[in-house]
Coordinates of N, CA and C in Angstrom, one line a residue:
X1 N 62.4 -99.6 51.4 CA 62.3 -99.1 50.0 C 62.9 -100.1 49.1
X2 N 62.2 -100.2 47.9 CA 62.7 -101.2 47.0 C 63.9 -100.8 46.2
X3 N 64.1 -99.5 46.1 CA 65.3 -99.0 45.3 C 66.6 -99.3 46.0
X4 N 66.6 -99.3 47.3 CA 67.8 -99.5 48.0 C 67.9 -100.9 48.5
X5 N 67.2 -101.8 47.9 CA 67.2 -103.2 48.3 C 68.5 -103.7 47.8
X6 N 69.3 -104.4 48.7 CA 70.6 -104.9 48.4 C 70.6 -106.0 47.3
X7 N 69.5 -106.7 47.2 CA 69.4 -107.8 46.3 C 69.3 -107.2 44.8
X8 N 68.5 -106.3 44.6 CA 68.2 -105.7 43.3 C 69.1 -104.5 43.0
X9 N 69.8 -104.1 43.9 CA 70.6 -102.9 43.7 C 71.7 -103.1 42.6
X10 N 72.4 -104.2 42.7 CA 73.4 -104.5 41.7 C 72.9 -104.6 40.3
X11 N 71.8 -105.3 40.1 CA 71.3 -105.4 38.8 C 70.8 -104.1 38.2
X12 N 70.2 -103.3 39.1 CA 69.8 -102.0 38.7 C 70.9 -101.1 38.3
X13 N 72.0 -101.1 39.1 CA 73.2 -100.4 38.8 C 73.8 -100.8 37.5
X14 N 73.9 -102.1 37.2 CA 74.4 -102.7 36.0 C 73.7 -102.2 34.8
X15 N 72.3 -102.3 34.8 CA 71.5 -101.8 33.7 C 71.6 -100.3 33.5
X16 N 71.7 -99.6 34.6 CA 71.9 -98.2 34.4 C 73.2 -97.8 33.7
X17 N 74.3 -98.5 34.1 CA 75.6 -98.2 33.5 C 75.6 -98.7 32.1
X18 N 74.9 -99.9 31.8 CA 74.9 -100.4 30.5 C 74.2 -99.4 29.5
X19 N 73.0 -99.0 29.9 CA 72.3 -98.1 29.0 C 73.0 -96.7 28.9
X20 N 73.5 -96.3 30.0 CA 74.2 -95.0 30.0 C 75.4 -95.0 29.1
X21 N 76.2 -96.0 29.2 CA 77.4 -96.2 28.4 C 77.0 -96.4 26.9
X22 N 76.0 -97.2 26.7 CA 75.5 -97.5 25.3 C 75.0 -96.2 24.7
X23 N 74.3 -95.4 25.4 CA 73.8 -94.2 24.9 C 75.0 -93.2 24.6
X24 N 75.9 -93.2 25.5 CA 77.1 -92.4 25.3 C 77.9 -92.8 24.1
X25 N 78.1 -94.1 23.9 CA 78.8 -94.6 22.8 C 78.1 -94.3 21.4
X26 N 76.8 -94.4 21.4 CA 76.0 -94.1 20.2 C 76.1 -92.6 19.8
X27 N 76.0 -91.8 20.8 CA 76.1 -90.3 20.6 C 77.5 -90.0 20.2
X28 N 78.5 -90.6 20.8 CA 79.9 -90.3 20.5 C 80.3 -90.7 19.1
X29 N 79.8 -91.9 18.7 CA 80.3 -92.4 17.4 C 79.4 -91.9 16.2
X30 N 78.1 -91.7 16.4 CA 77.3 -91.4 15.3 C 76.8 -89.9 15.3
X31 N 76.3 -89.4 16.4 CA 75.7 -88.1 16.3 C 76.7 -86.9 16.5
X32 N 77.6 -87.0 17.4 CA 78.6 -86.0 17.6 C 79.5 -85.7 16.3
X33 N 79.9 -86.7 15.6 CA 80.7 -86.3 14.3 C 79.8 -85.6 13.3
X34 N 78.5 -86.0 13.2 CA 77.6 -85.3 12.3 C 77.4 -83.9 12.7
X35 N 77.2 -83.7 14.0 CA 77.0 -82.3 14.5 C 78.3 -81.5 14.3
X36 N 79.4 -82.1 14.6 CA 80.7 -81.3 14.5 C 80.9 -80.9 13.0
X37 N 80.6 -81.9 12.1 CA 80.7 -81.6 10.6 C 79.8 -80.4 10.2
X38 N 78.6 -80.5 10.7 CA 77.6 -79.4 10.4 C 78.1 -78.1 10.9
X39 N 78.6 -78.1 12.2 CA 79.1 -76.8 12.7 C 80.3 -76.3 12.0
X40 N 81.2 -77.2 11.6 CA 82.4 -76.8 10.8 C 82.0 -76.2 9.5
X41 N 81.0 -76.9 8.8 CA 80.5 -76.4 7.5 C 79.9 -75.0 7.7
X42 N 79.1 -74.9 8.8 CA 78.5 -73.6 9.0 C 79.5 -72.5 9.2
X43 N 80.6 -72.8 10.0 CA 81.6 -71.8 10.2 C 82.3 -71.5 8.9
X44 N 82.6 -72.5 8.1 CA 83.2 -72.3 6.8 C 82.3 -71.4 5.9
X45 N 81.1 -71.7 5.8 CA 80.1 -70.9 5.0 C 80.1 -69.5 5.6
X46 N 80.0 -69.4 6.9 CA 79.9 -68.0 7.5 C 81.2 -67.2 7.2
X47 N 82.4 -67.9 7.2 CA 83.6 -67.3 6.9 C 83.7 -66.8 5.4
X48 N 83.2 -67.7 4.5 CA 83.1 -67.4 3.1 C 82.2 -66.3 2.8
X49 N 81.1 -66.3 3.5 CA 80.1 -65.2 3.3 C 80.7 -63.9 3.8
X50 N 81.4 -63.9 5.0 CA 82.0 -62.7 5.5 C 83.1 -62.2 4.5
X51 N 83.9 -63.2 3.9 CA 84.9 -62.8 2.9 C 84.2 -62.2 1.7
X52 N 83.0 -62.9 1.3 CA 82.3 -62.4 0.2 C 81.7 -61.0 0.4
X53 N 81.3 -60.7 1.6 CA 80.7 -59.4 2.0 C 81.9 -58.4 1.9
X54 N 83.0 -58.7 2.5 CA 84.1 -57.8 2.4 C 84.6 -57.6 1.0
X55 N 84.7 -58.7 0.2 CA 85.1 -58.5 -1.2 C 84.1 -57.7 -2.0
X56 N 82.8 -57.9 -1.7 CA 81.7 -57.0 -2.3 C 81.9 -55.6 -1.9
X57 N 82.2 -55.3 -0.7 CA 82.3 -53.9 -0.2 C 83.5 -53.3 -0.9
X58 N 84.7 -54.1 -1.0 CA 85.9 -53.6 -1.6 C 85.6 -53.3 -3.1
X59 N 84.9 -54.3 -3.8 CA 84.5 -54.1 -5.2 C 83.6 -52.9 -5.4
X60 N 82.7 -52.7 -4.5 CA 81.8 -51.5 -4.6 C 82.6 -50.2 -4.5
X61 N 83.6 -50.2 -3.5 CA 84.5 -49.0 -3.4 C 85.3 -48.8 -4.7
X62 N 85.8 -49.8 -5.2 CA 86.6 -49.7 -6.5 C 85.7 -49.2 -7.6
X63 N 84.5 -49.7 -7.7 CA 83.6 -49.3 -8.8 C 83.3 -47.8 -8.6
X64 N 83.0 -47.4 -7.3 CA 82.7 -46.0 -7.0 C 83.9 -45.1 -7.4
X65 N 85.1 -45.5 -7.1 CA 86.3 -44.7 -7.4 C 86.5 -44.6 -8.9
X66 N 86.3 -45.7 -9.6 CA 86.4 -45.7 -11.1 C 85.3 -44.8 -11.7
X67 N 84.1 -44.9 -11.1 CA 83.1 -44.0 -11.6 C 83.4 -42.5 -11.4
X68 N 83.9 -42.2 -10.2 CA 84.3 -40.8 -9.9 C 85.4 -40.3 -10.9
X69 N 86.4 -41.2 -11.1 CA 87.5 -40.7 -12.0 C 87.0 -40.6 -13.4
X70 N 86.2 -41.5 -13.8 CA 85.6 -41.4 -15.2 C 84.8 -40.2 -15.4
X71 N 84.0 -39.9 -14.4 CA 83.1 -38.7 -14.4 C 83.9 -37.4 -14.4
X72 N 85.0 -37.4 -13.6 CA 85.8 -36.2 -13.5 C 86.6 -36.0 -14.9
X73 N 87.1 -37.1 -15.4 CA 87.7 -37.0 -16.7 C 86.8 -36.5 -17.8
X74 N 85.6 -37.0 -17.8 CA 84.6 -36.6 -18.8 C 84.2 -35.2 -18.6
X75 N 84.1 -34.7 -17.4 CA 83.8 -33.3 -17.2 C 84.9 -32.4 -17.7
X76 N 86.2 -32.8 -17.4 CA 87.3 -32.0 -17.8 C 87.4 -32.0 -19.4
X77 N 87.2 -33.1 -20.0 CA 87.2 -33.2 -21.4 C 86.1 -32.4 -22.1
X78 N 84.9 -32.5 -21.5 CA 83.8 -31.7 -22.1 C 84.1 -30.2 -21.9
X79 N 84.6 -29.8 -20.8 CA 85.0 -28.4 -20.5 C 86.0 -27.9 -21.5
X80 N 87.0 -28.7 -21.8 CA 88.1 -28.3 -22.7 C 87.5 -28.2 -24.1
X81 N 86.7 -29.2 -24.5 CA 86.1 -29.2 -25.8 C 85.2 -28.0 -26.0
X82 N 84.4 -27.6 -25.0 CA 83.6 -26.4 -25.0 C 84.4 -25.2 -25.2
X83 N 85.5 -25.0 -24.4 CA 86.3 -23.9 -24.5 C 87.0 -23.8 -25.9
X84 N 87.4 -24.9 -26.4 CA 88.1 -25.0 -27.7 C 87.1 -24.6 -28.8
X85 N 85.9 -25.1 -28.7 CA 84.8 -24.8 -29.7 C 84.5 -23.3 -29.6
X86 N 84.3 -22.8 -28.4 CA 84.0 -21.4 -28.3 C 85.1 -20.5 -28.8
X87 N 86.4 -20.8 -28.6 CA 87.4 -20.0 -29.1 C 87.5 -20.1 -30.6
X88 N 87.3 -21.3 -31.2 CA 87.3 -21.4 -32.6 C 86.2 -20.7 -33.2
X89 N 85.0 -20.7 -32.6 CA 83.9 -20.0 -33.1 C 84.1 -18.5 -33.1
X90 N 84.7 -18.0 -32.0 CA 85.0 -16.6 -31.9 C 86.0 -16.1 -32.9
X91 N 87.0 -16.9 -33.1 CA 88.0 -16.6 -34.2 C 87.4 -16.6 -35.6
X92 N 86.6 -17.6 -35.8 CA 85.9 -17.7 -37.1 C 85.0 -16.4 -37.3
X93 N 84.3 -16.1 -36.3 CA 83.4 -14.9 -36.4 C 84.2 -13.6 -36.6
X94 N 85.3 -13.5 -35.9 CA 86.1 -12.2 -36.1 C 86.7 -12.2 -37.5
X95 N 87.2 -13.3 -37.9 CA 87.8 -13.4 -39.3 C 86.8 -13.1 -40.4
X96 N 85.6 -13.7 -40.3 CA 84.6 -13.5 -41.3 C 84.0 -12.1 -41.2
X97 N 83.9 -11.5 -40.0 CA 83.4 -10.1 -39.9 C 84.4 -9.2 -40.5
X98 N 85.7 -9.4 -40.3 CA 86.7 -8.5 -40.9 C 86.8 -8.7 -42.4
X99 N 86.7 -9.9 -42.9 CA 86.8 -10.1 -44.3 C 85.5 -9.5 -45.0
X100 N 84.4 -9.7 -44.4 CA 83.1 -9.1 -45.0 C 83.2 -7.6 -45.0
X101 N 83.7 -7.0 -43.9 CA 83.8 -5.5 -43.9 C 84.8 -5.1 -44.9
X102 N 85.8 -5.8 -45.2 CA 86.8 -5.4 -46.2 C 86.3 -5.6 -47.6
X103 N 85.6 -6.6 -47.8 CA 85.2 -6.9 -49.2 C 83.8 -6.4 -49.5
X104 N 82.8 -6.9 -48.8 CA 81.4 -6.6 -49.2 C 80.9 -5.2 -48.8
X105 N 81.4 -4.7 -47.6 CA 80.9 -3.5 -47.1 C 81.9 -2.3 -47.3
X106 N 82.9 -2.5 -48.2 CA 83.9 -1.5 -48.4 C 83.3 -0.3 -49.0
X107 N 82.4 -0.4 -50.0 CA 81.7 0.7 -50.6 C 80.8 1.4 -49.6
X108 N 80.1 0.7 -48.7 CA 79.3 1.3 -47.7 C 80.1 2.1 -46.7
X109 N 81.2 1.5 -46.3 CA 82.1 2.2 -45.4 C 82.6 3.5 -46.0
X110 N 83.0 3.4 -47.3 CA 83.6 4.6 -47.9 C 82.5 5.7 -48.1
X111 N 81.3 5.3 -48.4 CA 80.2 6.3 -48.6 C 79.9 6.9 -47.2
X112 N 79.9 6.1 -46.1 CA 79.7 6.6 -44.8 C 80.7 7.6 -44.4
X113 N 82.0 7.3 -44.6 CA 83.1 8.3 -44.3 C 82.9 9.5 -45.1
X114 N 82.6 9.4 -46.4 CA 82.4 10.5 -47.3 C 81.2 11.4 -46.8
X115 N 80.1 10.8 -46.3 CA 79.0 11.5 -45.8 C 79.4 12.2 -44.5
X116 N 80.1 11.6 -43.6 CA 80.6 12.3 -42.4 C 81.4 13.5 -42.7
X117 N 82.3 13.3 -43.7 CA 83.2 14.5 -44.1 C 82.3 15.6 -44.7
X118 N 81.4 15.3 -45.5 CA 80.5 16.3 -46.1 C 79.7 17.0 -45.0
X119 N 79.2 16.3 -44.0 CA 78.4 16.9 -43.0 C 79.3 17.8 -42.1
X120 N 80.4 17.3 -41.8 CA 81.3 18.2 -41.0 C 81.7 19.4 -41.7
X121 N 82.0 19.3 -43.0 CA 82.4 20.5 -43.8 C 81.3 21.4 -43.9
X122 N 80.1 20.9 -44.1 CA 78.9 21.9 -44.2 C 78.6 22.6 -42.9
X123 N 78.8 21.9 -41.8 CA 78.6 22.5 -40.5 C 79.6 23.6 -40.3
X124 N 80.9 23.3 -40.6 CA 82.0 24.3 -40.4 C 81.7 25.5 -41.4
X125 N 81.3 25.3 -42.6 CA 81.0 26.4 -43.5 C 79.9 27.2 -43.0
X126 N 78.8 26.5 -42.5 CA 77.7 27.3 -42.0 C 78.1 28.2 -40.8
X127 N 78.9 27.6 -39.9 CA 79.3 28.4 -38.8 C 80.2 29.6 -39.3
X128 N 81.0 29.3 -40.2 CA 81.9 30.4 -40.7 C 81.1 31.5 -41.4
X129 N 80.2 31.2 -42.2 CA 79.3 32.2 -42.9 C 78.4 32.9 -41.9
X130 N 77.9 32.1 -40.9 CA 77.0 32.7 -40.0 C 77.7 33.6 -39.0
X131 N 78.9 33.3 -38.7 CA 79.7 34.2 -37.8 C 80.0 35.5 -38.5
X132 N 80.2 35.5 -39.8 CA 80.5 36.8 -40.5 C 79.3 37.7 -40.5
X133 N 78.1 37.2 -40.5 CA 76.9 38.0 -40.5 C 76.4 38.5 -39.2
X134 N 76.9 37.9 -38.1 CA 76.4 38.2 -36.8 C 77.3 39.3 -36.2
X135 N 76.8 40.1 -35.3 CA 77.6 41.1 -34.6 C 78.7 40.4 -33.8
X136 N 79.7 41.2 -33.5 CA 80.9 40.6 -32.8 C 80.5 40.2 -31.4
X137 N 79.8 40.9 -30.6 CA 79.4 40.5 -29.3 C 78.6 39.2 -29.3
X138 N 77.7 39.1 -30.2 CA 76.8 37.9 -30.2 C 77.7 36.7 -30.6
X139 N 78.6 36.9 -31.5 CA 79.4 35.8 -32.0 C 80.3 35.3 -30.8
X140 N 80.9 36.3 -30.1 CA 81.8 36.0 -29.0 C 81.0 35.3 -27.9
X141 N 79.7 35.8 -27.6 CA 78.9 35.1 -26.6 C 78.5 33.7 -27.0
X142 N 78.2 33.4 -28.3 CA 77.9 32.1 -28.7 C 79.1 31.2 -28.6
X143 N 80.3 31.7 -28.9 CA 81.5 30.9 -28.8 C 81.8 30.6 -27.3
X144 N 81.6 31.5 -26.4 CA 81.8 31.2 -25.0 C 80.8 30.2 -24.5
X145 N 79.6 30.3 -24.9 CA 78.6 29.3 -24.5 C 78.9 27.9 -25.1
X146 N 79.4 27.9 -26.3 CA 79.8 26.6 -26.9 C 81.0 26.0 -26.1
X147 N 81.9 26.9 -25.7 CA 83.1 26.5 -25.0 C 82.7 25.9 -23.6
X148 N 81.8 26.6 -22.9 CA 81.3 26.1 -21.6 C 80.6 24.8 -21.8
X149 N 79.8 24.6 -22.8 CA 79.1 23.4 -23.0 C 80.1 22.2 -23.3
X150 N 81.0 22.6 -24.1 CA 82.0 21.5 -24.4 C 82.9 21.2 -23.2
X151 N 83.2 22.1 -22.3 CA 83.9 21.9 -21.1 C 83.1 20.9 -20.2
X152 N 81.8 21.2 -20.1 CA 81.0 20.4 -19.2 C 80.9 19.0 -19.8
X153 N 80.8 18.9 -21.1 CA 80.7 17.5 -21.7 C 82.1 16.8 -21.5
X154 N 83.1 17.6 -21.6 CA 84.5 16.9 -21.5 C 84.7 16.5 -20.0
X155 N 84.2 17.2 -19.1 CA 84.3 16.8 -17.7 C 83.4 15.5 -17.4
X156 N 82.2 15.5 -18.0 CA 81.4 14.4 -17.8 C 81.9 13.1 -18.5
X157 N 82.4 13.3 -19.7 CA 82.9 12.1 -20.4 C 84.4 11.8 -20.1
X158 N 85.1 12.7 -19.3 CA 86.5 12.6 -19.0 C 87.4 12.5 -20.2
X159 N 87.0 13.3 -21.2 CA 87.8 13.3 -22.4 C 88.4 14.7 -22.7
X160 N 89.7 14.8 -22.5 CA 90.3 16.1 -22.7 C 90.6 16.4 -24.2
X161 N 90.7 15.4 -25.0 CA 91.0 15.6 -26.4 C 89.8 16.3 -27.1
X162 N 88.6 16.1 -26.7 CA 87.4 16.8 -27.3 C 87.5 18.2 -26.9
X163 N 87.9 18.5 -25.7 CA 88.0 19.9 -25.2 C 89.0 20.7 -26.0
X164 N 90.2 20.0 -26.3 CA 91.2 20.7 -27.1 C 90.8 20.9 -28.5
X165 N 90.0 20.0 -29.1 CA 89.5 20.2 -30.4 C 88.6 21.4 -30.5
X166 N 87.7 21.4 -29.5 CA 86.7 22.5 -29.5 C 87.3 23.9 -29.3
X167 N 88.4 24.0 -28.4 CA 89.1 25.2 -28.2 C 89.8 25.6 -29.5
X168 N 90.3 24.7 -30.2 CA 91.0 25.0 -31.5 C 90.0 25.5 -32.5
X169 N 88.8 24.9 -32.5 CA 87.7 25.4 -33.4 C 87.3 26.8 -33.1
X170 N 87.3 27.1 -31.8 CA 86.9 28.5 -31.3 C 88.0 29.5 -31.8
X171 N 89.3 29.1 -31.7 CA 90.4 30.0 -32.1 C 90.3 30.2 -33.6
X172 N 90.0 29.2 -34.3 CA 89.9 29.3 -35.8 C 88.7 30.3 -36.2
X173 N 87.6 30.2 -35.5 CA 86.5 31.0 -35.7 C 86.9 32.5 -35.4
X174 N 87.6 32.7 -34.3 CA 88.0 34.1 -34.0 C 88.9 34.6 -35.1
X175 N 89.9 33.8 -35.6 CA 90.8 34.3 -36.6 C 90.0 34.5 -37.9
X176 N 89.1 33.7 -38.2 CA 88.3 33.9 -39.4 C 87.5 35.1 -39.4
X177 N 87.0 35.5 -38.2 CA 86.2 36.7 -38.1 C 87.0 37.9 -38.3
X178 N 88.3 37.9 -37.8 CA 89.1 39.1 -37.9 C 89.5 39.2 -39.3

């Protein structure tokens, strides 16, 4: 075999070592530093981008927190302003209604009270005169019916003062009849 020939073996081994070491030297001096610089730059960029991503996430969280606090403060402020406006409006309405009733409607209120008094007096006079013309049994029966009606109304409306007033009216009618 020619590869294992002792005469050419040494020259083949020399050229193999020469090219191998030359190729190794070129790669070591020219290509490996460039590759290592590129890898270092990529690591640095990747680290910066990771830091950028984390800083963006932190900034996003801060913006979200600021937005939430701003929104909650705005809601609290709007609620307090609404309550303040509502209470001021209610007070204004009550004051104006009271002042209008005292000034503009004073005559109307006085005439209304006068009318109620006249109506009540005329009803009482009518009952008084009607009770004198009726027989005693019929008058007594009407008074008892009125009393029972008033008691049932008093029970329904849970008002004992109305019952006391109606019993006093019944007593007055009895005294007036005598």
